[in-house]
């Protein structure tokens, strides 16, 4: 045996042993937490446990699930949205919710809904005294509904270290005009009043994105801000999660060179991973169940940020 092989042999053996280790396999395999329709998940950690919210399904306008630990067991417990907002279609569906807690203890639920008088998607808000609701719609008009956006969806809040609040969301764009984009705008302490103009963070400008960027979620690492987002059409196995990095929460954001979560990168274990949310050392996301296009389950993987770069496991 050559000297080179003598040096490499123990390394190869060690790598083979690690690959066969159950712990290594567990890290690489996404965990299915809710094996029924629970798309566009938002996960919230509170003193009373973990809560997850999803787009409208047969379980409610905005289904809510609870767990005592990040990996569950998770159980859908009811409908978080106690009433239909005055401005929204009752049967239009409510998409991609986000929940945050204000300094006074009030919980605010953000969501997308279709306007009753036009049908375009707009952003609304509702409040509750408990994380799981029921939430009461706030005001008679949408929170965000810009005509030039051709629909506003996928709200997500972020609170910086100094307590400043931001709302992130997607503008749908237009087939004959501007493509989809992700925006942010500063919020006042009430979580429903904006301060200053909005800022565009990124647009769907890559071929692999198929004119779609959506589902923003922001994480602050040691020295960077990471914006996770979904791209491609959600019905497709090409739907994936990417991320962009910036020195400030308002940008400028630079996209990573490759997707972070995709059907191929997960070895086909999850079909169309998207709607990502990062909470308490886990990245939560949805994927199609059963090889069809009728239900998206809730999955998770451990995540860390060595050197301000996201890493699974």
PDB file of C-alpha atoms in Angstrom:
ATOM      1  CA  UNK A   1       0.000   0.000   0.000  1.00  0.00           C
ATOM      2  CA  UNK A   2       1.316   3.471  -0.845  1.00  0.00           C
ATOM      3  CA  UNK A   3       2.046   6.120   1.785  1.00  0.00           C
ATOM      4  CA  UNK A   4      -0.868   8.136   0.397  1.00  0.00           C
ATOM      5  CA  UNK A   5      -3.259   5.209   0.879  1.00  0.00           C
ATOM      6  CA  UNK A   6      -1.926   4.574   4.371  1.00  0.00           C
ATOM      7  CA  UNK A   7      -2.785   8.164   5.286  1.00  0.00           C
ATOM      8  CA  UNK A   8      -6.201   8.159   3.598  1.00  0.00           C
ATOM      9  CA  UNK A   9      -7.405   4.764   4.777  1.00  0.00           C
ATOM     10  CA  UNK A  10      -8.304   5.774   8.351  1.00  0.00           C
ATOM     11  CA  UNK A  11      -9.941   8.962   7.097  1.00  0.00           C
ATOM     12  CA  UNK A  12     -12.095   7.020   4.628  1.00  0.00           C
ATOM     13  CA  UNK A  13     -13.002   4.527   7.341  1.00  0.00           C
ATOM     14  CA  UNK A  14     -13.971   7.344   9.691  1.00  0.00           C
ATOM     15  CA  UNK A  15     -16.168   9.001   7.063  1.00  0.00           C
ATOM     16  CA  UNK A  16     -17.842   5.680   6.281  1.00  0.00           C
ATOM     17  CA  UNK A  17     -18.545   5.093   9.962  1.00  0.00           C
ATOM     18  CA  UNK A  18     -19.989   8.594  10.328  1.00  0.00           C
ATOM     19  CA  UNK A  19     -22.266   8.113   7.307  1.00  0.00           C
ATOM     20  CA  UNK A  20     -23.566   4.886   8.835  1.00  0.00           C
ATOM     21  CA  UNK A  21     -24.162   6.493  12.208  1.00  0.00           C
ATOM     22  CA  UNK A  22     -27.897   6.920  13.039  1.00  0.00           C
ATOM     23  CA  UNK A  23     -27.277  10.421  14.347  1.00  0.00           C
ATOM     24  CA  UNK A  24     -25.765  11.519  11.027  1.00  0.00           C
ATOM     25  CA  UNK A  25     -28.712  10.022   9.123  1.00  0.00           C
ATOM     26  CA  UNK A  26     -31.160  11.773  11.445  1.00  0.00           C
ATOM     27  CA  UNK A  27     -29.554  15.144  10.749  1.00  0.00           C
ATOM     28  CA  UNK A  28     -29.848  14.702   6.983  1.00  0.00           C
ATOM     29  CA  UNK A  29     -33.481  13.510   7.015  1.00  0.00           C
ATOM     30  CA  UNK A  30     -36.209  16.184   7.309  1.00  0.00           C
ATOM     31  CA  UNK A  31     -38.612  15.480  10.159  1.00  0.00           C
ATOM     32  CA  UNK A  32     -42.324  15.393   9.209  1.00  0.00           C
ATOM     33  CA  UNK A  33     -44.123  17.192  12.042  1.00  0.00           C
ATOM     34  CA  UNK A  34     -47.673  17.522  10.677  1.00  0.00           C
ATOM     35  CA  UNK A  35     -48.740  14.846   8.210  1.00  0.00           C
ATOM     36  CA  UNK A  36     -51.720  16.764   6.807  1.00  0.00           C
ATOM     37  CA  UNK A  37     -52.336  20.011   4.959  1.00  0.00           C
ATOM     38  CA  UNK A  38     -50.490  22.836   6.775  1.00  0.00           C
ATOM     39  CA  UNK A  39     -48.968  25.141   4.127  1.00  0.00           C
ATOM     40  CA  UNK A  40     -46.944  28.353   4.525  1.00  0.00           C
ATOM     41  CA  UNK A  41     -46.028  27.684   8.174  1.00  0.00           C
ATOM     42  CA  UNK A  42     -45.193  30.338  10.738  1.00  0.00           C
ATOM     43  CA  UNK A  43     -43.761  29.073  14.022  1.00  0.00           C
ATOM     44  CA  UNK A  44     -43.686  31.094  17.246  1.00  0.00           C
ATOM     45  CA  UNK A  45     -41.889  30.299  20.495  1.00  0.00           C
ATOM     46  CA  UNK A  46     -43.559  31.595  23.674  1.00  0.00           C
ATOM     47  CA  UNK A  47     -43.216  31.032  27.403  1.00  0.00           C
ATOM     48  CA  UNK A  48     -46.152  28.647  27.111  1.00  0.00           C
ATOM     49  CA  UNK A  49     -44.705  26.504  24.308  1.00  0.00           C
ATOM     50  CA  UNK A  50     -44.583  26.524  20.527  1.00  0.00           C
ATOM     51  CA  UNK A  51     -47.376  27.572  18.162  1.00  0.00           C
ATOM     52  CA  UNK A  52     -47.589  27.151  14.392  1.00  0.00           C
ATOM     53  CA  UNK A  53     -50.005  28.834  11.963  1.00  0.00           C
ATOM     54  CA  UNK A  54     -50.829  28.034   8.344  1.00  0.00           C
ATOM     55  CA  UNK A  55     -52.719  29.160   5.266  1.00  0.00           C
ATOM     56  CA  UNK A  56     -56.447  28.297   5.198  1.00  0.00           C
ATOM     57  CA  UNK A  57     -57.262  24.582   5.040  1.00  0.00           C
ATOM     58  CA  UNK A  58     -60.165  22.379   6.050  1.00  0.00           C
ATOM     59  CA  UNK A  59     -59.001  22.915   9.641  1.00  0.00           C
ATOM     60  CA  UNK A  60     -59.889  26.616   9.646  1.00  0.00           C
ATOM     61  CA  UNK A  61     -59.388  30.105   8.235  1.00  0.00           C
ATOM     62  CA  UNK A  62     -55.925  30.115   9.852  1.00  0.00           C
ATOM     63  CA  UNK A  63     -55.233  26.743  11.479  1.00  0.00           C
ATOM     64  CA  UNK A  64     -53.126  26.769  14.647  1.00  0.00           C
ATOM     65  CA  UNK A  65     -51.058  23.875  15.997  1.00  0.00           C
ATOM     66  CA  UNK A  66     -49.261  23.550  19.325  1.00  0.00           C
ATOM     67  CA  UNK A  67     -46.285  21.654  20.739  1.00  0.00           C
ATOM     68  CA  UNK A  68     -44.212  21.683  23.916  1.00  0.00           C
ATOM     69  CA  UNK A  69     -40.916  21.232  22.038  1.00  0.00           C
ATOM     70  CA  UNK A  70     -39.620  22.221  18.564  1.00  0.00           C
ATOM     71  CA  UNK A  71     -39.846  18.651  17.231  1.00  0.00           C
ATOM     72  CA  UNK A  72     -43.298  18.085  18.704  1.00  0.00           C
ATOM     73  CA  UNK A  73     -45.428  16.163  18.894  1.00  0.00           C
ATOM     74  CA  UNK A  74     -47.458  18.796  17.048  1.00  0.00           C
ATOM     75  CA  UNK A  75     -51.264  18.864  17.134  1.00  0.00           C
ATOM     76  CA  UNK A  76     -53.684  21.094  15.211  1.00  0.00           C
ATOM     77  CA  UNK A  77     -55.944  22.604  17.866  1.00  0.00           C
ATOM     78  CA  UNK A  78     -58.292  24.987  16.055  1.00  0.00           C
ATOM     79  CA  UNK A  79     -58.771  28.171  14.052  1.00  0.00           C
ATOM     80  CA  UNK A  80     -56.750  31.214  15.130  1.00  0.00           C
ATOM     81  CA  UNK A  81     -58.763  33.818  13.174  1.00  0.00           C
ATOM     82  CA  UNK A  82     -61.958  34.432  15.117  1.00  0.00           C
ATOM     83  CA  UNK A  83     -63.798  36.411  12.417  1.00  0.00           C
ATOM     84  CA  UNK A  84     -63.550  37.457   8.767  1.00  0.00           C
ATOM     85  CA  UNK A  85     -62.178  41.020   8.347  1.00  0.00           C
ATOM     86  CA  UNK A  86     -64.750  43.560   7.124  1.00  0.00           C
ATOM     87  CA  UNK A  87     -62.740  44.197   3.938  1.00  0.00           C
ATOM     88  CA  UNK A  88     -62.155  40.557   2.955  1.00  0.00           C
ATOM     89  CA  UNK A  89     -64.055  37.890   1.051  1.00  0.00           C
ATOM     90  CA  UNK A  90     -65.386  35.325   3.535  1.00  0.00           C
ATOM     91  CA  UNK A  91     -64.558  32.452   1.191  1.00  0.00           C
ATOM     92  CA  UNK A  92     -61.407  33.915  -0.355  1.00  0.00           C
ATOM     93  CA  UNK A  93     -58.949  32.119   1.912  1.00  0.00           C
ATOM     94  CA  UNK A  94     -56.307  33.605   4.213  1.00  0.00           C
ATOM     95  CA  UNK A  95     -52.703  32.988   3.298  1.00  0.00           C
ATOM     96  CA  UNK A  96     -49.243  32.762   4.878  1.00  0.00           C
ATOM     97  CA  UNK A  97     -49.905  34.075   8.407  1.00  0.00           C
ATOM     98  CA  UNK A  98     -47.322  35.541  10.758  1.00  0.00           C
ATOM     99  CA  UNK A  99     -47.642  36.093  14.511  1.00  0.00           C
ATOM    100  CA  UNK A 100     -45.574  38.399  16.708  1.00  0.00           C
ATOM    101  CA  UNK A 101     -45.879  39.628  20.288  1.00  0.00           C
ATOM    102  CA  UNK A 102     -45.799  43.334  21.176  1.00  0.00           C
ATOM    103  CA  UNK A 103     -44.042  44.758  24.266  1.00  0.00           C
ATOM    104  CA  UNK A 104     -47.409  45.076  26.056  1.00  0.00           C
ATOM    105  CA  UNK A 105     -48.046  41.342  25.633  1.00  0.00           C
ATOM    106  CA  UNK A 106     -50.572  41.640  22.789  1.00  0.00           C
ATOM    107  CA  UNK A 107     -50.194  39.165  19.933  1.00  0.00           C
ATOM    108  CA  UNK A 108     -50.613  40.424  16.355  1.00  0.00           C
ATOM    109  CA  UNK A 109     -51.550  38.087  13.508  1.00  0.00           C
ATOM    110  CA  UNK A 110     -50.711  39.222   9.962  1.00  0.00           C
ATOM    111  CA  UNK A 111     -52.231  37.487   6.946  1.00  0.00           C
ATOM    112  CA  UNK A 112     -53.131  37.860   3.265  1.00  0.00           C
ATOM    113  CA  UNK A 113     -56.765  37.954   2.143  1.00  0.00           C
ATOM    114  CA  UNK A 114     -58.805  38.785  -0.961  1.00  0.00           C
ATOM    115  CA  UNK A 115     -60.617  42.128  -1.008  1.00  0.00           C
ATOM    116  CA  UNK A 116     -64.394  41.782  -1.102  1.00  0.00           C
ATOM    117  CA  UNK A 117     -64.731  44.736  -3.512  1.00  0.00           C
ATOM    118  CA  UNK A 118     -62.108  43.693  -6.073  1.00  0.00           C
ATOM    119  CA  UNK A 119     -60.534  40.348  -5.323  1.00  0.00           C
ATOM    120  CA  UNK A 120     -56.909  41.450  -5.207  1.00  0.00           C
ATOM    121  CA  UNK A 121     -54.844  40.053  -2.342  1.00  0.00           C
ATOM    122  CA  UNK A 122     -54.024  42.466   0.485  1.00  0.00           C
ATOM    123  CA  UNK A 123     -52.431  42.294   3.935  1.00  0.00           C
ATOM    124  CA  UNK A 124     -54.470  42.486   7.120  1.00  0.00           C
ATOM    125  CA  UNK A 125     -53.872  42.302  10.861  1.00  0.00           C
ATOM    126  CA  UNK A 126     -55.727  40.946  13.884  1.00  0.00           C
ATOM    127  CA  UNK A 127     -54.967  40.963  17.611  1.00  0.00           C
ATOM    128  CA  UNK A 128     -55.388  38.612  20.562  1.00  0.00           C
ATOM    129  CA  UNK A 129     -54.356  38.285  24.192  1.00  0.00           C
ATOM    130  CA  UNK A 130     -53.125  34.701  23.693  1.00  0.00           C
ATOM    131  CA  UNK A 131     -50.803  33.256  21.059  1.00  0.00           C
ATOM    132  CA  UNK A 132     -53.405  30.773  19.781  1.00  0.00           C
ATOM    133  CA  UNK A 133     -56.167  33.388  19.637  1.00  0.00           C
ATOM    134  CA  UNK A 134     -58.912  33.852  18.814  1.00  0.00           C
ATOM    135  CA  UNK A 135     -57.701  36.909  16.896  1.00  0.00           C
ATOM    136  CA  UNK A 136     -59.995  39.866  16.258  1.00  0.00           C
ATOM    137  CA  UNK A 137     -59.472  41.726  12.935  1.00  0.00           C
ATOM    138  CA  UNK A 138     -58.063  45.223  13.415  1.00  0.00           C
ATOM    139  CA  UNK A 139     -59.733  48.014  11.446  1.00  0.00           C
ATOM    140  CA  UNK A 140     -62.071  48.048   8.478  1.00  0.00           C
ATOM    141  CA  UNK A 141     -59.367  48.358   5.797  1.00  0.00           C
ATOM    142  CA  UNK A 142     -56.304  46.315   4.819  1.00  0.00           C
ATOM    143  CA  UNK A 143     -52.923  47.110   6.297  1.00  0.00           C
ATOM    144  CA  UNK A 144     -51.198  46.988   2.870  1.00  0.00           C
ATOM    145  CA  UNK A 145     -52.977  47.041  -0.488  1.00  0.00           C
ATOM    146  CA  UNK A 146     -50.914  48.854  -3.142  1.00  0.00           C
ATOM    147  CA  UNK A 147     -52.658  48.924  -6.520  1.00  0.00           C
ATOM    148  CA  UNK A 148     -49.336  48.986  -8.377  1.00  0.00           C
ATOM    149  CA  UNK A 149     -48.313  45.694  -6.704  1.00  0.00           C
ATOM    150  CA  UNK A 150     -51.124  43.661  -8.323  1.00  0.00           C
ATOM    151  CA  UNK A 151     -51.520  41.879  -4.984  1.00  0.00           C
ATOM    152  CA  UNK A 152     -49.629  41.860  -1.675  1.00  0.00           C
ATOM    153  CA  UNK A 153     -49.096  38.583   0.192  1.00  0.00           C
ATOM    154  CA  UNK A 154     -46.822  36.683   2.601  1.00  0.00           C
ATOM    155  CA  UNK A 155     -46.366  39.084   5.540  1.00  0.00           C
ATOM    156  CA  UNK A 156     -43.530  38.401   7.976  1.00  0.00           C
ATOM    157  CA  UNK A 157     -42.316  40.489  10.900  1.00  0.00           C
ATOM    158  CA  UNK A 158     -38.816  40.944  12.264  1.00  0.00           C
ATOM    159  CA  UNK A 159     -37.753  42.677  15.500  1.00  0.00           C
ATOM    160  CA  UNK A 160     -34.190  43.978  15.559  1.00  0.00           C
ATOM    161  CA  UNK A 161     -31.972  43.978  18.640  1.00  0.00           C
ATOM    162  CA  UNK A 162     -32.922  47.595  19.418  1.00  0.00           C
ATOM    163  CA  UNK A 163     -36.642  46.742  19.380  1.00  0.00           C
ATOM    164  CA  UNK A 164     -37.343  48.227  15.935  1.00  0.00           C
ATOM    165  CA  UNK A 165     -40.065  46.309  14.109  1.00  0.00           C
ATOM    166  CA  UNK A 166     -40.229  45.642  10.386  1.00  0.00           C
ATOM    167  CA  UNK A 167     -42.868  44.090   8.161  1.00  0.00           C
ATOM    168  CA  UNK A 168     -41.681  42.112   5.131  1.00  0.00           C
ATOM    169  CA  UNK A 169     -43.998  41.048   2.319  1.00  0.00           C
ATOM    170  CA  UNK A 170     -44.236  40.123  -1.349  1.00  0.00           C
ATOM    171  CA  UNK A 171     -45.700  42.177  -4.196  1.00  0.00           C
ATOM    172  CA  UNK A 172     -47.072  39.859  -6.883  1.00  0.00           C
ATOM    173  CA  UNK A 173     -45.877  41.887  -9.830  1.00  0.00           C
ATOM    174  CA  UNK A 174     -47.429  41.788 -13.290  1.00  0.00           C
ATOM    175  CA  UNK A 175     -46.928  39.428 -16.220  1.00  0.00           C
ATOM    176  CA  UNK A 176     -46.419  42.421 -18.517  1.00  0.00           C
ATOM    177  CA  UNK A 177     -44.580  44.642 -16.025  1.00  0.00           C
ATOM    178  CA  UNK A 178     -42.411  44.420 -12.940  1.00  0.00           C
ATOM    179  CA  UNK A 179     -41.749  40.892 -11.594  1.00  0.00           C
ATOM    180  CA  UNK A 180     -42.508  39.781  -8.059  1.00  0.00           C
ATOM    181  CA  UNK A 181     -40.500  41.552  -5.355  1.00  0.00           C
ATOM    182  CA  UNK A 182     -39.961  41.492  -1.586  1.00  0.00           C
ATOM    183  CA  UNK A 183     -40.312  44.686   0.446  1.00  0.00           C
ATOM    184  CA  UNK A 184     -39.869  45.893   4.004  1.00  0.00           C
ATOM    185  CA  UNK A 185     -41.273  48.819   5.967  1.00  0.00           C
ATOM    186  CA  UNK A 186     -40.686  49.941   9.537  1.00  0.00           C
ATOM    187  CA  UNK A 187     -43.532  49.552  12.042  1.00  0.00           C
ATOM    188  CA  UNK A 188     -44.393  51.573  15.118  1.00  0.00           C
ATOM    189  CA  UNK A 189     -44.754  49.924  18.531  1.00  0.00           C
ATOM    190  CA  UNK A 190     -48.420  49.057  17.892  1.00  0.00           C
ATOM    191  CA  UNK A 191     -47.383  46.733  15.070  1.00  0.00           C
ATOM    192  CA  UNK A 192     -49.957  48.241  12.697  1.00  0.00           C
ATOM    193  CA  UNK A 193     -48.733  51.763  11.925  1.00  0.00           C
ATOM    194  CA  UNK A 194     -45.955  52.300   9.383  1.00  0.00           C
ATOM    195  CA  UNK A 195     -43.050  54.723   9.709  1.00  0.00           C
ATOM    196  CA  UNK A 196     -41.346  56.083   6.599  1.00  0.00           C
ATOM    197  CA  UNK A 197     -41.388  54.687   3.041  1.00  0.00           C
ATOM    198  CA  UNK A 198     -41.073  51.033   2.131  1.00  0.00           C
ATOM    199  CA  UNK A 199     -37.824  49.581   0.729  1.00  0.00           C
ATOM    200  CA  UNK A 200     -37.496  47.017  -2.045  1.00  0.00           C
ATOM    201  CA  UNK A 201     -35.084  44.248  -0.996  1.00  0.00           C
ATOM    202  CA  UNK A 202     -34.937  41.897  -3.977  1.00  0.00           C
ATOM    203  CA  UNK A 203     -36.748  40.880  -7.176  1.00  0.00           C
ATOM    204  CA  UNK A 204     -37.309  37.676  -9.119  1.00  0.00           C
ATOM    205  CA  UNK A 205     -34.404  38.163 -11.519  1.00  0.00           C
ATOM    206  CA  UNK A 206     -32.998  34.620 -11.851  1.00  0.00           C
ATOM    207  CA  UNK A 207     -34.163  32.108 -14.450  1.00  0.00           C
ATOM    208  CA  UNK A 208     -34.586  29.402 -11.789  1.00  0.00           C
ATOM    209  CA  UNK A 209     -37.030  31.629  -9.894  1.00  0.00           C
ATOM    210  CA  UNK A 210     -39.558  31.596 -12.749  1.00  0.00           C
ATOM    211  CA  UNK A 211     -40.588  35.222 -11.970  1.00  0.00           C
ATOM    212  CA  UNK A 212     -41.496  34.291  -8.368  1.00  0.00           C
ATOM    213  CA  UNK A 213     -39.915  35.319  -5.060  1.00  0.00           C
ATOM    214  CA  UNK A 214     -42.115  35.069  -1.951  1.00  0.00           C
ATOM    215  CA  UNK A 215     -42.434  33.922   1.670  1.00  0.00           C
ATOM    216  CA  UNK A 216     -39.724  36.185   3.168  1.00  0.00           C
ATOM    217  CA  UNK A 217     -38.251  35.327   6.570  1.00  0.00           C
ATOM    218  CA  UNK A 218     -35.352  37.196   8.193  1.00  0.00           C
ATOM    219  CA  UNK A 219     -32.696  35.908  10.596  1.00  0.00           C
ATOM    220  CA  UNK A 220     -29.989  37.983  12.260  1.00  0.00           C
ATOM    221  CA  UNK A 221     -26.638  36.204  12.659  1.00  0.00           C
ATOM    222  CA  UNK A 222     -23.493  37.476  14.374  1.00  0.00           C
ATOM    223  CA  UNK A 223     -22.845  40.201  11.798  1.00  0.00           C
ATOM    224  CA  UNK A 224     -25.321  39.716   8.919  1.00  0.00           C
ATOM    225  CA  UNK A 225     -29.017  39.646   8.108  1.00  0.00           C
ATOM    226  CA  UNK A 226     -30.202  36.621   6.130  1.00  0.00           C
ATOM    227  CA  UNK A 227     -33.400  36.805   4.115  1.00  0.00           C
ATOM    228  CA  UNK A 228     -34.843  33.375   3.308  1.00  0.00           C
ATOM    229  CA  UNK A 229     -37.372  33.269   0.471  1.00  0.00           C
ATOM    230  CA  UNK A 230     -39.219  30.799  -1.771  1.00  0.00           C
ATOM    231  CA  UNK A 231     -38.971  30.802  -5.566  1.00  0.00           C
ATOM    232  CA  UNK A 232     -40.483  29.117  -8.655  1.00  0.00           C
ATOM    233  CA  UNK A 233     -44.191  28.156  -8.749  1.00  0.00           C
ATOM    234  CA  UNK A 234     -45.460  26.494  -5.583  1.00  0.00           C
ATOM    235  CA  UNK A 235     -47.202  23.645  -7.479  1.00  0.00           C
ATOM    236  CA  UNK A 236     -43.877  22.546  -8.966  1.00  0.00           C
ATOM    237  CA  UNK A 237     -41.172  20.231  -7.635  1.00  0.00           C
ATOM    238  CA  UNK A 238     -38.848  23.067  -8.650  1.00  0.00           C
ATOM    239  CA  UNK A 239     -40.237  25.217  -5.820  1.00  0.00           C
ATOM    240  CA  UNK A 240     -37.290  25.890  -3.535  1.00  0.00           C
ATOM    241  CA  UNK A 241     -35.923  28.008  -0.712  1.00  0.00           C
ATOM    242  CA  UNK A 242     -33.067  30.406  -1.280  1.00  0.00           C
ATOM    243  CA  UNK A 243     -31.491  33.101   0.834  1.00  0.00           C
ATOM    244  CA  UNK A 244     -29.790  36.464   0.484  1.00  0.00           C
ATOM    245  CA  UNK A 245     -27.378  38.242   2.819  1.00  0.00           C
ATOM    246  CA  UNK A 246     -26.978  41.891   3.818  1.00  0.00           C
ATOM    247  CA  UNK A 247     -25.102  44.039   6.355  1.00  0.00           C
ATOM    248  CA  UNK A 248     -28.341  45.815   7.349  1.00  0.00           C
ATOM    249  CA  UNK A 249     -31.935  44.689   7.660  1.00  0.00           C
ATOM    250  CA  UNK A 250     -32.850  47.096   4.869  1.00  0.00           C
ATOM    251  CA  UNK A 251     -30.158  45.733   2.548  1.00  0.00           C
ATOM    252  CA  UNK A 252     -28.555  45.691   0.122  1.00  0.00           C
ATOM    253  CA  UNK A 253     -29.226  41.942  -0.089  1.00  0.00           C
ATOM    254  CA  UNK A 254     -27.084  39.673  -2.262  1.00  0.00           C
ATOM    255  CA  UNK A 255     -28.530  36.301  -3.222  1.00  0.00           C
ATOM    256  CA  UNK A 256     -26.613  33.107  -2.564  1.00  0.00           C
ATOM    257  CA  UNK A 257     -25.255  31.294  -5.608  1.00  0.00           C
ATOM    258  CA  UNK A 258     -27.468  28.209  -5.138  1.00  0.00           C
ATOM    259  CA  UNK A 259     -30.741  27.195  -3.444  1.00  0.00           C
ATOM    260  CA  UNK A 260     -30.618  26.296   0.238  1.00  0.00           C
ATOM    261  CA  UNK A 261     -33.533  23.814   0.237  1.00  0.00           C
ATOM    262  CA  UNK A 262     -34.792  22.029  -2.855  1.00  0.00           C
ATOM    263  CA  UNK A 263     -36.345  18.700  -3.800  1.00  0.00           C
ATOM    264  CA  UNK A 264     -33.000  17.534  -5.216  1.00  0.00           C
ATOM    265  CA  UNK A 265     -30.870  18.830  -2.328  1.00  0.00           C
ATOM    266  CA  UNK A 266     -33.107  16.946   0.126  1.00  0.00           C
ATOM    267  CA  UNK A 267     -32.747  13.759  -1.888  1.00  0.00           C
ATOM    268  CA  UNK A 268     -36.415  13.743  -2.867  1.00  0.00           C
ATOM    269  CA  UNK A 269     -37.457  13.348   0.786  1.00  0.00           C
ATOM    270  CA  UNK A 270     -39.512  16.565   0.504  1.00  0.00           C
ATOM    271  CA  UNK A 271     -41.261  17.694  -2.684  1.00  0.00           C
ATOM    272  CA  UNK A 272     -41.113  21.460  -3.255  1.00  0.00           C
ATOM    273  CA  UNK A 273     -39.739  22.718   0.103  1.00  0.00           C
ATOM    274  CA  UNK A 274     -40.863  26.300   0.688  1.00  0.00           C
ATOM    275  CA  UNK A 275     -42.490  28.767   3.061  1.00  0.00           C
ATOM    276  CA  UNK A 276     -39.470  28.555   5.369  1.00  0.00           C
ATOM    277  CA  UNK A 277     -39.388  29.989   8.896  1.00  0.00           C
ATOM    278  CA  UNK A 278     -36.380  29.813  11.241  1.00  0.00           C
ATOM    279  CA  UNK A 279     -37.072  29.499  14.967  1.00  0.00           C
ATOM    280  CA  UNK A 280     -34.988  28.235  17.877  1.00  0.00           C
ATOM    281  CA  UNK A 281     -32.342  26.364  15.893  1.00  0.00           C
ATOM    282  CA  UNK A 282     -34.801  24.820  13.423  1.00  0.00           C
ATOM    283  CA  UNK A 283     -35.889  25.693   9.896  1.00  0.00           C
ATOM    284  CA  UNK A 284     -39.559  24.857   9.337  1.00  0.00           C
ATOM    285  CA  UNK A 285     -41.002  24.488   5.840  1.00  0.00           C
ATOM    286  CA  UNK A 286     -43.786  22.805   3.897  1.00  0.00           C
ATOM    287  CA  UNK A 287     -43.668  20.152   1.175  1.00  0.00           C
ATOM    288  CA  UNK A 288     -46.172  18.180  -0.884  1.00  0.00           C
ATOM    289  CA  UNK A 289     -47.439  14.965   0.705  1.00  0.00           C
ATOM    290  CA  UNK A 290     -48.026  11.598  -0.932  1.00  0.00           C
ATOM    291  CA  UNK A 291     -46.639  12.407  -4.342  1.00  0.00           C
ATOM    292  CA  UNK A 292     -49.632  14.611  -5.214  1.00  0.00           C
ATOM    293  CA  UNK A 293     -50.566  18.298  -5.214  1.00  0.00           C
ATOM    294  CA  UNK A 294     -53.444  18.346  -2.717  1.00  0.00           C
ATOM    295  CA  UNK A 295     -51.781  18.778   0.680  1.00  0.00           C
ATOM    296  CA  UNK A 296     -48.531  20.210   2.053  1.00  0.00           C
ATOM    297  CA  UNK A 297     -47.182  18.941   5.369  1.00  0.00           C
ATOM    298  CA  UNK A 298     -44.971  20.665   7.939  1.00  0.00           C
ATOM    299  CA  UNK A 299     -41.297  19.601   8.049  1.00  0.00           C
ATOM    300  CA  UNK A 300     -38.240  20.722   9.987  1.00  0.00           C
ATOM    301  CA  UNK A 301     -34.461  20.408  10.038  1.00  0.00           C
ATOM    302  CA  UNK A 302     -31.845  21.687  12.501  1.00  0.00           C
ATOM    303  CA  UNK A 303     -30.033  24.794  11.301  1.00  0.00           C
ATOM    304  CA  UNK A 304     -26.982  26.751  12.454  1.00  0.00           C
ATOM    305  CA  UNK A 305     -25.048  29.768  11.160  1.00  0.00           C
ATOM    306  CA  UNK A 306     -21.276  29.246  11.321  1.00  0.00           C
ATOM    307  CA  UNK A 307     -19.516  32.249   9.812  1.00  0.00           C
ATOM    308  CA  UNK A 308     -22.903  33.905   9.141  1.00  0.00           C
ATOM    309  CA  UNK A 309     -23.743  31.189   6.595  1.00  0.00           C
ATOM    310  CA  UNK A 310     -26.788  28.899   7.088  1.00  0.00           C
ATOM    311  CA  UNK A 311     -25.942  25.235   7.515  1.00  0.00           C
ATOM    312  CA  UNK A 312     -28.291  22.291   7.996  1.00  0.00           C
ATOM    313  CA  UNK A 313     -27.656  19.937  10.884  1.00  0.00           C
TER     314      UNK A 313
END
